[in-house]
Short mmCIF file of C-alpha atoms and ligand atoms in Angstrom, two decimals:
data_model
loop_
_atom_site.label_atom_id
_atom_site.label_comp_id
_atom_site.label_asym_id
_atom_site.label_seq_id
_atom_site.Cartn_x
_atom_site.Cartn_y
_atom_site.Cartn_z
CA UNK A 28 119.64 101.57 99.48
CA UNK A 29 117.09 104.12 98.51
CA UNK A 30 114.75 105.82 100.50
CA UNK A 31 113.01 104.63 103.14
CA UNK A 32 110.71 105.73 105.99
CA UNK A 33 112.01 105.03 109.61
CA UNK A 34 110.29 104.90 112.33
CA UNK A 35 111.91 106.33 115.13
CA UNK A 36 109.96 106.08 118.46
CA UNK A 37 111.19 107.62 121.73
CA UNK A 38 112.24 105.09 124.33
CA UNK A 39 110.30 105.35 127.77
CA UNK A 40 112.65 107.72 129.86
CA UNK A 41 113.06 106.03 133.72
CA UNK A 42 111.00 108.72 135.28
CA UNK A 43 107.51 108.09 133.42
CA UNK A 44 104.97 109.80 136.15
CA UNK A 45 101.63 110.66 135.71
CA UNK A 46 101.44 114.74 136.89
CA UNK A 47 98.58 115.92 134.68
CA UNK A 48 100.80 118.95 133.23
CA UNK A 49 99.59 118.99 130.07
CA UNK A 50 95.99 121.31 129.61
CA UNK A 51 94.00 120.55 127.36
CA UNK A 52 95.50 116.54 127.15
CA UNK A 53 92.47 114.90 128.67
CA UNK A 54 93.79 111.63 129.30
CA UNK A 55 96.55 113.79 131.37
CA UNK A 56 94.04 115.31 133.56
CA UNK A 57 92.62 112.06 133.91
CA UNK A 58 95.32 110.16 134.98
CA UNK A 59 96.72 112.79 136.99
CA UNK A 60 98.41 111.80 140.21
CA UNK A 61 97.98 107.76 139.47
CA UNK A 62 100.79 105.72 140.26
CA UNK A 63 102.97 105.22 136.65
CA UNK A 64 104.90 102.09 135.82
CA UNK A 65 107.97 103.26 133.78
CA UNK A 66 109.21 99.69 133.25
CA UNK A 67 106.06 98.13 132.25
CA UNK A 68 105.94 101.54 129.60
CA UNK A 69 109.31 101.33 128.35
CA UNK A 70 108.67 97.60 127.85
CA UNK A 71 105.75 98.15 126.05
CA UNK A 72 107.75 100.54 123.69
CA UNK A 73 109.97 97.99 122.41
CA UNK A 74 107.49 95.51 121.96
CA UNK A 75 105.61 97.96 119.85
CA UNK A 76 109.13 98.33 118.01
CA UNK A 77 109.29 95.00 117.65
CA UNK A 78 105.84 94.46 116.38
CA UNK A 79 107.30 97.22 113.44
CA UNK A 80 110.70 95.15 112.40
CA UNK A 81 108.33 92.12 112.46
CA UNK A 82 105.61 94.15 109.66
CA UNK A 83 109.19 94.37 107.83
CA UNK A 84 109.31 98.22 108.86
CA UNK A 85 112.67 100.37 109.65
CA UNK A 86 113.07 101.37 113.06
CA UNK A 87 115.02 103.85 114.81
CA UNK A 88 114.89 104.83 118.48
CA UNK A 89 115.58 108.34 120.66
CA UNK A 90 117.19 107.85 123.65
CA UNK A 91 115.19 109.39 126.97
CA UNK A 92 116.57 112.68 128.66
CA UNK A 93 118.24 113.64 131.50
CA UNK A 94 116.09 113.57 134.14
CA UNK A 95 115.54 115.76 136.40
CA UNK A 96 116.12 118.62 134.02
CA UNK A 97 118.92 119.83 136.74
CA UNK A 98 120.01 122.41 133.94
CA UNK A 99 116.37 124.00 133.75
CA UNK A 100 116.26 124.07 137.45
CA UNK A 101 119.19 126.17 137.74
CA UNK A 102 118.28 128.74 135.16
CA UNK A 103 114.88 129.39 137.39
CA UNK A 104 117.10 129.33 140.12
CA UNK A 105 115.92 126.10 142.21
CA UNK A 106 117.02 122.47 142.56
CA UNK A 107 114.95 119.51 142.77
CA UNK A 108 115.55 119.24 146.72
CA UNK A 109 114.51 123.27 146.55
CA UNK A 110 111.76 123.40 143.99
CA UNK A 111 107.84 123.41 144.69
CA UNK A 112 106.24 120.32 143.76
CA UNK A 113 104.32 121.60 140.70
CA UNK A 114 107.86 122.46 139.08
CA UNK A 115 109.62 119.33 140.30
CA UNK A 116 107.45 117.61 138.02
CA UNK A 117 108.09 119.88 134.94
CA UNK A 118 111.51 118.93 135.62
CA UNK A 119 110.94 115.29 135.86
CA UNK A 120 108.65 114.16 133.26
CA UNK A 121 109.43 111.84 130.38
CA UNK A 122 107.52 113.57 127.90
CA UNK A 123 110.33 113.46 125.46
CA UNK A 124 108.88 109.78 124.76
CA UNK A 125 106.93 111.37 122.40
CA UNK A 126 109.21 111.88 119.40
CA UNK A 127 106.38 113.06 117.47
CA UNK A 128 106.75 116.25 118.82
CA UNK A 129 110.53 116.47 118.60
CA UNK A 130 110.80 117.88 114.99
CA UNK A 131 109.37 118.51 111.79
CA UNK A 132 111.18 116.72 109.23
CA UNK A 133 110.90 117.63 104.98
CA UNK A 134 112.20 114.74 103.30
CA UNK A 135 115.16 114.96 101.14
CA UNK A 136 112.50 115.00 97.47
CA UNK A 137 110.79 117.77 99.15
CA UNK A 138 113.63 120.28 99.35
CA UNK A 139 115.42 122.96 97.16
CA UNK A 140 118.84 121.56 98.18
CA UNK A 141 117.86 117.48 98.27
CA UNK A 142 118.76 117.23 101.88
CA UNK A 143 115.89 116.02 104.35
CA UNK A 144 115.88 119.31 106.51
CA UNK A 145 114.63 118.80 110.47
CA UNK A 146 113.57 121.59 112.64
CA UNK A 147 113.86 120.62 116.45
CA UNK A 148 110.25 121.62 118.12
CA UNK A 149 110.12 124.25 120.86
CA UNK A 150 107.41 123.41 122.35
CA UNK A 151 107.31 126.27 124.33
CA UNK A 152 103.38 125.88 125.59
CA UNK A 153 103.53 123.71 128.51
CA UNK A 154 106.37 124.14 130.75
CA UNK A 155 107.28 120.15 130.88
CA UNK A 156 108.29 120.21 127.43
CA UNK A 157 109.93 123.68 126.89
CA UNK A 158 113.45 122.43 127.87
CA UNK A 159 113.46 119.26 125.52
CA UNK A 160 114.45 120.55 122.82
CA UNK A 161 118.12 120.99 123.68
CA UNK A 162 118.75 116.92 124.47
CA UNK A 163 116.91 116.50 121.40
CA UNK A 164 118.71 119.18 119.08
CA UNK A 165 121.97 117.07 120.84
CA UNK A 166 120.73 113.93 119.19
CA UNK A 167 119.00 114.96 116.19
CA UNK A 168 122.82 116.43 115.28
CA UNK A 169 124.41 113.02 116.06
CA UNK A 170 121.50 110.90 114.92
CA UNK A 171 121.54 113.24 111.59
CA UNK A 172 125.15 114.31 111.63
CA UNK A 173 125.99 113.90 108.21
CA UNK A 174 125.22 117.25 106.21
CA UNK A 175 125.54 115.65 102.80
CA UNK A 176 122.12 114.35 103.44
CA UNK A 177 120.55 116.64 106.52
CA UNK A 178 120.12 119.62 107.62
CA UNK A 179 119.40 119.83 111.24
CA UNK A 180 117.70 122.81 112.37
CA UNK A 181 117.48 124.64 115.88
CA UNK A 182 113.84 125.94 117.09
CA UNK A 183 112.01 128.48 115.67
CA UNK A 184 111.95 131.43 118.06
CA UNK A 185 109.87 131.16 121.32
CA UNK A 186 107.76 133.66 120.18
CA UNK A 187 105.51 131.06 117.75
CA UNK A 188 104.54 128.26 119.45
CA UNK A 189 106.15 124.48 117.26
CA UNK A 190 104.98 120.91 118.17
CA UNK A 191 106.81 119.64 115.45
CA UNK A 192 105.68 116.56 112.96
CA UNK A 193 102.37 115.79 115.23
CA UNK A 194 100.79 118.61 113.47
CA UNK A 195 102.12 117.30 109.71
CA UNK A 196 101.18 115.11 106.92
CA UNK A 197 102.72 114.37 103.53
CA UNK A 198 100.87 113.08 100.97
CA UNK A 199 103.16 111.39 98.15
CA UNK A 200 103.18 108.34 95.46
CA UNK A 201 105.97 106.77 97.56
CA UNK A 202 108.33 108.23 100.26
CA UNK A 203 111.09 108.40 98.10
CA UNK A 204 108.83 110.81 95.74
CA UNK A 205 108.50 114.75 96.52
CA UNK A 206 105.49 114.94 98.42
CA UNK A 207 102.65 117.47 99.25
CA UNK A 208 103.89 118.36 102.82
CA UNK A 209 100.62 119.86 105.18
CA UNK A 210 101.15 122.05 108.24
CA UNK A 211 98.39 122.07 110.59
CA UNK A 212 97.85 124.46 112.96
CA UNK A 213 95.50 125.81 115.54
CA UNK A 214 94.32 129.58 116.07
CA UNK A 215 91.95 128.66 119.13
CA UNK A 216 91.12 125.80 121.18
CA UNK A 217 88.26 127.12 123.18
CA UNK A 218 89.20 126.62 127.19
CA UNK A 219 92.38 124.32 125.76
CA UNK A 220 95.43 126.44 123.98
CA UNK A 221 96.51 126.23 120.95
CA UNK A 222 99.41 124.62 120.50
CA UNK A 223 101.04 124.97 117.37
CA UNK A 224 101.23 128.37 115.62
CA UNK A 225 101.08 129.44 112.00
CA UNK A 226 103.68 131.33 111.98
CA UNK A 227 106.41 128.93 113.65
CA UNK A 228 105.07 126.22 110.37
CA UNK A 229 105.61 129.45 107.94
CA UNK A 230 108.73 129.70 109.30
CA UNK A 231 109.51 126.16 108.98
CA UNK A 232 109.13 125.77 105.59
CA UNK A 233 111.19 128.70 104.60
CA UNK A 234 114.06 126.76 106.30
CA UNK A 235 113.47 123.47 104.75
CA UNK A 236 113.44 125.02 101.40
CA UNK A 237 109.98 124.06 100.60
CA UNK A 238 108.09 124.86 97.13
CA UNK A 239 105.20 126.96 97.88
CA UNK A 240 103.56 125.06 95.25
CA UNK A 241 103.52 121.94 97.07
CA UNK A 242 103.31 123.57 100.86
CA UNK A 243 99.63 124.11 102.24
CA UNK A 244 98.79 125.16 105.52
CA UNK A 245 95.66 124.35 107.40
CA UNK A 246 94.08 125.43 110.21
CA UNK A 247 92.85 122.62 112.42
CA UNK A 248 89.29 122.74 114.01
CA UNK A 249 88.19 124.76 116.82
CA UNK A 250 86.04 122.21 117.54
CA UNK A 251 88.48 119.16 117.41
CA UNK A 252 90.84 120.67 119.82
CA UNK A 253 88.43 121.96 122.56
CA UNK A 254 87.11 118.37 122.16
CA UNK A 255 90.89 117.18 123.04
CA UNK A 256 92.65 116.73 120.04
CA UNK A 257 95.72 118.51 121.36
CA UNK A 258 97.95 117.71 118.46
CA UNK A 259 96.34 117.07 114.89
CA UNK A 260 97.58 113.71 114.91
CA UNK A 261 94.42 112.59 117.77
CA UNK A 262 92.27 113.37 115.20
CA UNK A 263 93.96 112.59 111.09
CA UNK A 264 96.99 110.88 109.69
CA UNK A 265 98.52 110.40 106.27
CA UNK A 266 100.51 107.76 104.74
CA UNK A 267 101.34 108.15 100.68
CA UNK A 268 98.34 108.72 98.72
CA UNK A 269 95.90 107.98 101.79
CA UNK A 270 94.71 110.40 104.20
CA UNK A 271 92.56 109.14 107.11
CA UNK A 272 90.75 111.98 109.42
CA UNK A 273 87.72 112.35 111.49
CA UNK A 274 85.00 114.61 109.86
CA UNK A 275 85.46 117.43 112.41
CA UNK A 276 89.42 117.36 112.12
CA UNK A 277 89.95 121.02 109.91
CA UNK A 278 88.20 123.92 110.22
CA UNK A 279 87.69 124.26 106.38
CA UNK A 280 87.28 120.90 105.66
CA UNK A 281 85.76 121.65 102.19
CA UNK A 282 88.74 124.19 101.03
CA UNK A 283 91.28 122.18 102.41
CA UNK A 284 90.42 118.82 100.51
CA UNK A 285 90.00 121.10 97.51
CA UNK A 286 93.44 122.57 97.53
CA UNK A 287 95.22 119.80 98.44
CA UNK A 288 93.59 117.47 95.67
CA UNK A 289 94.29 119.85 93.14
CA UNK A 290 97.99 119.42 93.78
CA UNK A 291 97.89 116.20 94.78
CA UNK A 292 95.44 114.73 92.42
CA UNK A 293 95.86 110.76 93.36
CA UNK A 294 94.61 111.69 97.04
CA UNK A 295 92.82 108.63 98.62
CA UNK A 296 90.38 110.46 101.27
CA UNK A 297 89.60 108.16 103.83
CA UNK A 298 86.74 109.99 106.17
CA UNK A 299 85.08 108.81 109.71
CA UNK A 300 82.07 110.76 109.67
CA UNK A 301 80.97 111.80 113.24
CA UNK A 302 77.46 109.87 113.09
CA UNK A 303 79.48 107.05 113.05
CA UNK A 304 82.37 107.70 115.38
CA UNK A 305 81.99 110.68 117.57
CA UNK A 306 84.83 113.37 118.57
CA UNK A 307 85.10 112.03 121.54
CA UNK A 308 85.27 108.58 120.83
CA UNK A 309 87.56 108.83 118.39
CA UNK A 310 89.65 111.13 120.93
CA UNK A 311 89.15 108.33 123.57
CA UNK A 312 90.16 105.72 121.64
CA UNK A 313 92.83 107.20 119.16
CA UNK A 314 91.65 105.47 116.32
CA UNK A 315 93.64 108.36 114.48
CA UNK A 316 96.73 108.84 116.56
CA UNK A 317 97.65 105.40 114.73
CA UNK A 318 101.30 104.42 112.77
CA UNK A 319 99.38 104.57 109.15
CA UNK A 320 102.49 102.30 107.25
CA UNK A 321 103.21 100.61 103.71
CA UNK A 322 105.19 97.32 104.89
CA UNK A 323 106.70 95.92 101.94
CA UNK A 324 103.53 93.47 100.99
CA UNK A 325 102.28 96.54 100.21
CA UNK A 326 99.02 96.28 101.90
CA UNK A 327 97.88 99.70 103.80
CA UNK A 328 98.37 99.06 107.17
CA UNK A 329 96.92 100.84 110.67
CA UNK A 330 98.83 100.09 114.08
CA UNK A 331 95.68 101.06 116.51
CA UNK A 332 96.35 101.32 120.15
CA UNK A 333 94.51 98.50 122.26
CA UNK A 334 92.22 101.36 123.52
CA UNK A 335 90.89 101.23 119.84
CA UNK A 336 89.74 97.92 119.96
CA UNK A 337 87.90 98.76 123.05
CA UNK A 338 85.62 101.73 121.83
CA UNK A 339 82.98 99.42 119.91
CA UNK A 340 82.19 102.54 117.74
CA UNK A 341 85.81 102.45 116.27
CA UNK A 342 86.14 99.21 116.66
CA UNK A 343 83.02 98.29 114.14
CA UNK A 344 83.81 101.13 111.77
CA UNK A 345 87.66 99.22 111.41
CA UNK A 346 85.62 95.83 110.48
CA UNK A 347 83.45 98.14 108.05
CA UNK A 348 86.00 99.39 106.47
CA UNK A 349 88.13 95.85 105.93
CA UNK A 350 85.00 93.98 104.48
CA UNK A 351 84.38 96.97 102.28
CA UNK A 352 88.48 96.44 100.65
CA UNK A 353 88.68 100.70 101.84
CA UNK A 354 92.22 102.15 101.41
CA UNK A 355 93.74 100.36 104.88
CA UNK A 356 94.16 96.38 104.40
CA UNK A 357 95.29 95.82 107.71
CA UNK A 358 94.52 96.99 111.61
CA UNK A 359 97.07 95.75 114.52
CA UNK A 360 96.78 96.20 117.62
CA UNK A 361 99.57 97.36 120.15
CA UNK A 362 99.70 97.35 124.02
CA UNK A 363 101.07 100.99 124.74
CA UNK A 364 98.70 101.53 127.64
CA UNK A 365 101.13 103.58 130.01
CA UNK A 366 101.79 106.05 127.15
CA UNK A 367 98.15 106.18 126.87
CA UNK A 368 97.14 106.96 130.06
CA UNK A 369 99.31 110.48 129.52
CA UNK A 370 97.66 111.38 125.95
CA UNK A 371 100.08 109.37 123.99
CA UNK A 372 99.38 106.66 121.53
CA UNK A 373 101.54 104.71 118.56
CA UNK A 374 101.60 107.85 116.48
CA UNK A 375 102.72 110.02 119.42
CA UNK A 376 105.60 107.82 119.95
CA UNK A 377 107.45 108.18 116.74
CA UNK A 378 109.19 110.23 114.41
CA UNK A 379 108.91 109.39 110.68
CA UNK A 380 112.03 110.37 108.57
CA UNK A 381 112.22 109.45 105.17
CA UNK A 382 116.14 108.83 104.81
CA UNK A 383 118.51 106.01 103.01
CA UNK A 384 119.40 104.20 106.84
CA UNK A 385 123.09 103.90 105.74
CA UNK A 386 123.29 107.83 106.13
CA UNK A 387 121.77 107.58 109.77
CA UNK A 388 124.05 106.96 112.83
CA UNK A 389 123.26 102.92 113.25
CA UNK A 390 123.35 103.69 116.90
CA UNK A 391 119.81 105.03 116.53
CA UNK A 392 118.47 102.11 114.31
CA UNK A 393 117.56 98.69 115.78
CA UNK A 394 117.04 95.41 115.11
CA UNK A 395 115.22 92.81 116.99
CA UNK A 396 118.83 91.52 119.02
CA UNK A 397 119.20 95.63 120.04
CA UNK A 398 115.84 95.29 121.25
CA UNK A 399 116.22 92.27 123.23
CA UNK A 400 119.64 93.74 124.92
CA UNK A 401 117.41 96.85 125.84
CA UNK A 402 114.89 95.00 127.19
CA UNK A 403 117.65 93.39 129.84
CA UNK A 404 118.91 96.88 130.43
CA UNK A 405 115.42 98.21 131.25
CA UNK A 406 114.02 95.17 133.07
CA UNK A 407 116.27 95.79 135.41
CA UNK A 408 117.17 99.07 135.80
CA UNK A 409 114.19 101.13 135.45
CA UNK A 410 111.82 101.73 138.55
CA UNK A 411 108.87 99.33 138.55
CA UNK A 412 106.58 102.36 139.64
CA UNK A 413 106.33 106.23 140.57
CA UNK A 414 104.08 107.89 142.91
CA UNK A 415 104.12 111.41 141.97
CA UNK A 416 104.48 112.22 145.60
CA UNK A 417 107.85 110.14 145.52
CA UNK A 418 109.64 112.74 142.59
CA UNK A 419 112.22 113.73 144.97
CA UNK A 420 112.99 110.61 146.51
CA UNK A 421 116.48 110.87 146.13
CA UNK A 422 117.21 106.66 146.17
CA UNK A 423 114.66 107.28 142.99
CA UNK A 424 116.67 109.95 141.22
CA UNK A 425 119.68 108.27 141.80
CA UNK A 426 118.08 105.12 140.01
CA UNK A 427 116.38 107.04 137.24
CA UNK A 428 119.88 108.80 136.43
CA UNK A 429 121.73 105.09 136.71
CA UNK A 430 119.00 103.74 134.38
CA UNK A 431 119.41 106.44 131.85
CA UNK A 432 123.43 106.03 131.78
CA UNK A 433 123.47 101.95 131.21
CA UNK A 434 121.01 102.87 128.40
CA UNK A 435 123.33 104.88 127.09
CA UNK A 436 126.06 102.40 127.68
CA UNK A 437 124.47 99.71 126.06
CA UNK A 438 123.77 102.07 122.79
CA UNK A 439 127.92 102.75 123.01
CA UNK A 440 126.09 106.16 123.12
CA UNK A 441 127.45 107.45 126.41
CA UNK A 442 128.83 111.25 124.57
CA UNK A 443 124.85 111.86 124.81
CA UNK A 444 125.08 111.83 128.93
O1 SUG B 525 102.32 116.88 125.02
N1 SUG B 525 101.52 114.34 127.31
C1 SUG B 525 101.94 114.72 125.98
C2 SUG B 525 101.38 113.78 124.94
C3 SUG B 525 101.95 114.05 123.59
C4 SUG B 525 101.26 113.31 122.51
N2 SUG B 525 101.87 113.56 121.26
C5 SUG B 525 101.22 113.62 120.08
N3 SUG B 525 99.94 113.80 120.00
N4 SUG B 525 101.93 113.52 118.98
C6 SUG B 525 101.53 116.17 125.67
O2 SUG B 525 100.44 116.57 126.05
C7 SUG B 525 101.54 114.45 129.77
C8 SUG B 525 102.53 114.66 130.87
C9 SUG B 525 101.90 114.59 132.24
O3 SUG B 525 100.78 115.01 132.44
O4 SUG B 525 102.59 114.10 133.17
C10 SUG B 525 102.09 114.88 128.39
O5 SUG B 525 102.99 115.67 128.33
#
């Protein structure tokens, strides 16, 4: 087969809490402290999966981490039992669910040596997520393990700040085509950081063998990430020749379109201006942090959460744009409402490599029967809800680590425990 883009979306790790850890992640501070419902999230996951195979889509999963991050604990010399609560629940989030932010990946076209080249994300600025990058690197290297065709790459050093492909576009005629690959990155976010450092993408595409000529780096608004765009993906995405973004999403919005058309002259800009959907409703309803897909009808298609359907500003620019035969044919609508409530929307939850899926381990590619023997597995092992007050319940851990290892059984991928 040639090449293809997968989907791969994080499964719903057992301990899914609501702790509002991440600054600057406003439906995080919202949320913070509610009650989560990890089983209800991880089932709304696979049904979002599902929805994908269904659109005729590839799909891959990651499998959640070990949680609590017992390993992390001991190198700041606590245990869960020991450890205050504001660390217990750095140690105990799920936030790997996210895949987004678990790499960068430069498809195979795009490189000097023809292998798709991923960098594992350190994600060094919020303490929750700074020690997921070594169960990822784990998988990414058995996921990817065969070097004809990858090149798996540890994290750029702590010192630059990476949230891997959440901050990264490619604009190409067709995946299998060498693309125009964008870095986006923030220099300040007002009261919120900024998350995702120029020189960690500069460093990046050195590794991945990237031609200048085709590499551009933008920076990403001020204004967009003080609003609460965290990662560039709340507020733009690209699929092919389309790129969809809010008005206020770069803070050179004029340079940037002019560079990038130049060397990618088929661009189809598709723009929500702010008079018609403002920052923060297009932040509220991630109308942008959407899976932006060719199935193979070929009609442009945007997988909105439900929140988007909600927002009747987002909503009515959607019907706009479908009467008006725009660039995107199709809207659907997914249920991913526990991933939501923590900042996290379709585009959050998965990892787009562009690969030939015979060269992938199949363990990390499903099909609908996978799904339906994961579903069993999670319906009834993972905990039907978490208090954040409960994180060191031990009957919960004990469940949350059980849950995690018959996942892994039923993926025959128990080498990851
Ligand atoms: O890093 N939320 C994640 C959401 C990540 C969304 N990813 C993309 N935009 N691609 C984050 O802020 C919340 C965890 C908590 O508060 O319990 C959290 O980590």
């Amino acid at each position: 087969m040639s090449l293809v883009e997968i989907n791969f979306d994080g499964v719903v790790g057992p301990s899914h809490n609501y702790a509002g850890l991440s600054l600057g992640n406003l439906a995080s501070a919202r949320n913070a402290r509610q009650v989560s419902h990890p089983r209800a999230a991880a089932l709304q996951g696979l049904e979002k999966m599902r929805a994908n195979l269904r659109l005729g889509l590839h799909q891959g999963l990651f499998v959640p981490q070990p949680r609590p991050a017992h390993q992390w604990l001991a190198e700041l010399g606590t245990t869960l039992e020991r450890a205050e609560p504001g660390l217990r629940a750095n140690a105990m989030s799920a936030s790997s669910m996210w895949a987004a932010n678990a790499a960068t990946v430069s498809p195979a076209p795009d490189t000097a040596d023809g292998r798709t080249h991923l960098t594992v994300a350190n994600l060094r600025t919020m303490p929750h997520r700074s020690h997921e990058w070594h169960a990822t690197l784990a998988q990414l290297r058995v996921a990817f393990r065969d070097e004809r065709h990858f090149a798996v790459h540890g994290p750029v050093p702590p010192a630059f700040g990476d949230e891997g492909a959440a901050n990264f576009m490619r604009l190409t005629e067709q995946h299998g085509q060498p693309g125009v690959e964008v870095f986006v990155y923030g220099l300040s976010g007002g009261p919120f950081p900024a998350r995702q450092h120029l020189e960690a993408f500069k460093a990046i595409a050195r590794r991945h063998r990237l031609d200048p000529e085709r590499t551009l780096f933008v920076q990403q608004s001020e204004e967009a990430i003080a609003a609460g765009a965290f990662h560039n993906d709340v507020v733009a995405v690209a699929n092919e020749r389309v790129l969809f973004a809010h008005e206020r999403a770069f803070e050179d919005k004029g340079g940037f379109l002019g560079e990038l058309s130049s060397r990618f002259p088929s661009l189809e800009y598709v723009e929500v201006a702010a008079a018609e959907v403002s920052l923060d409703d297009a932040i509220r309803s991630y109308l942008f942090n959407a899976q932006l897909v060719t199935p193979p009808d070929g009609r442009t298609t945007l997988i909105v959460p439900e929140e988007a359907r909600e927002t009747p500003s987002v909503w009515a620019w959607l019907q706009r744009h479908l009467a008006g035969n725009g660039a995107i044919r199709r809207v659907e609508v997914v249920d991913v409402r526990q991933s939501m409530a923590n900042g996290g929307g379709p585009a959050c939850l998965r990892l787009r490599v562009v690969a030939d899926p015979a060269t992938v381990d199949p363990r990390f590619l499903v099909d609908e029967v996978k799904l339906d023997r994961l579903k069993d597995v999670i319906s009834r092992e993972w905990p039907e809800s978490i208090h954040p007050d409960e994180l060191a319940d031990p009957r919960l851990v004990s469940q949350i680590e059980a849950a995690r290892t018959a996942l892994l059984g039923a993926l025959d991928l128990s080498e990851l425990r």
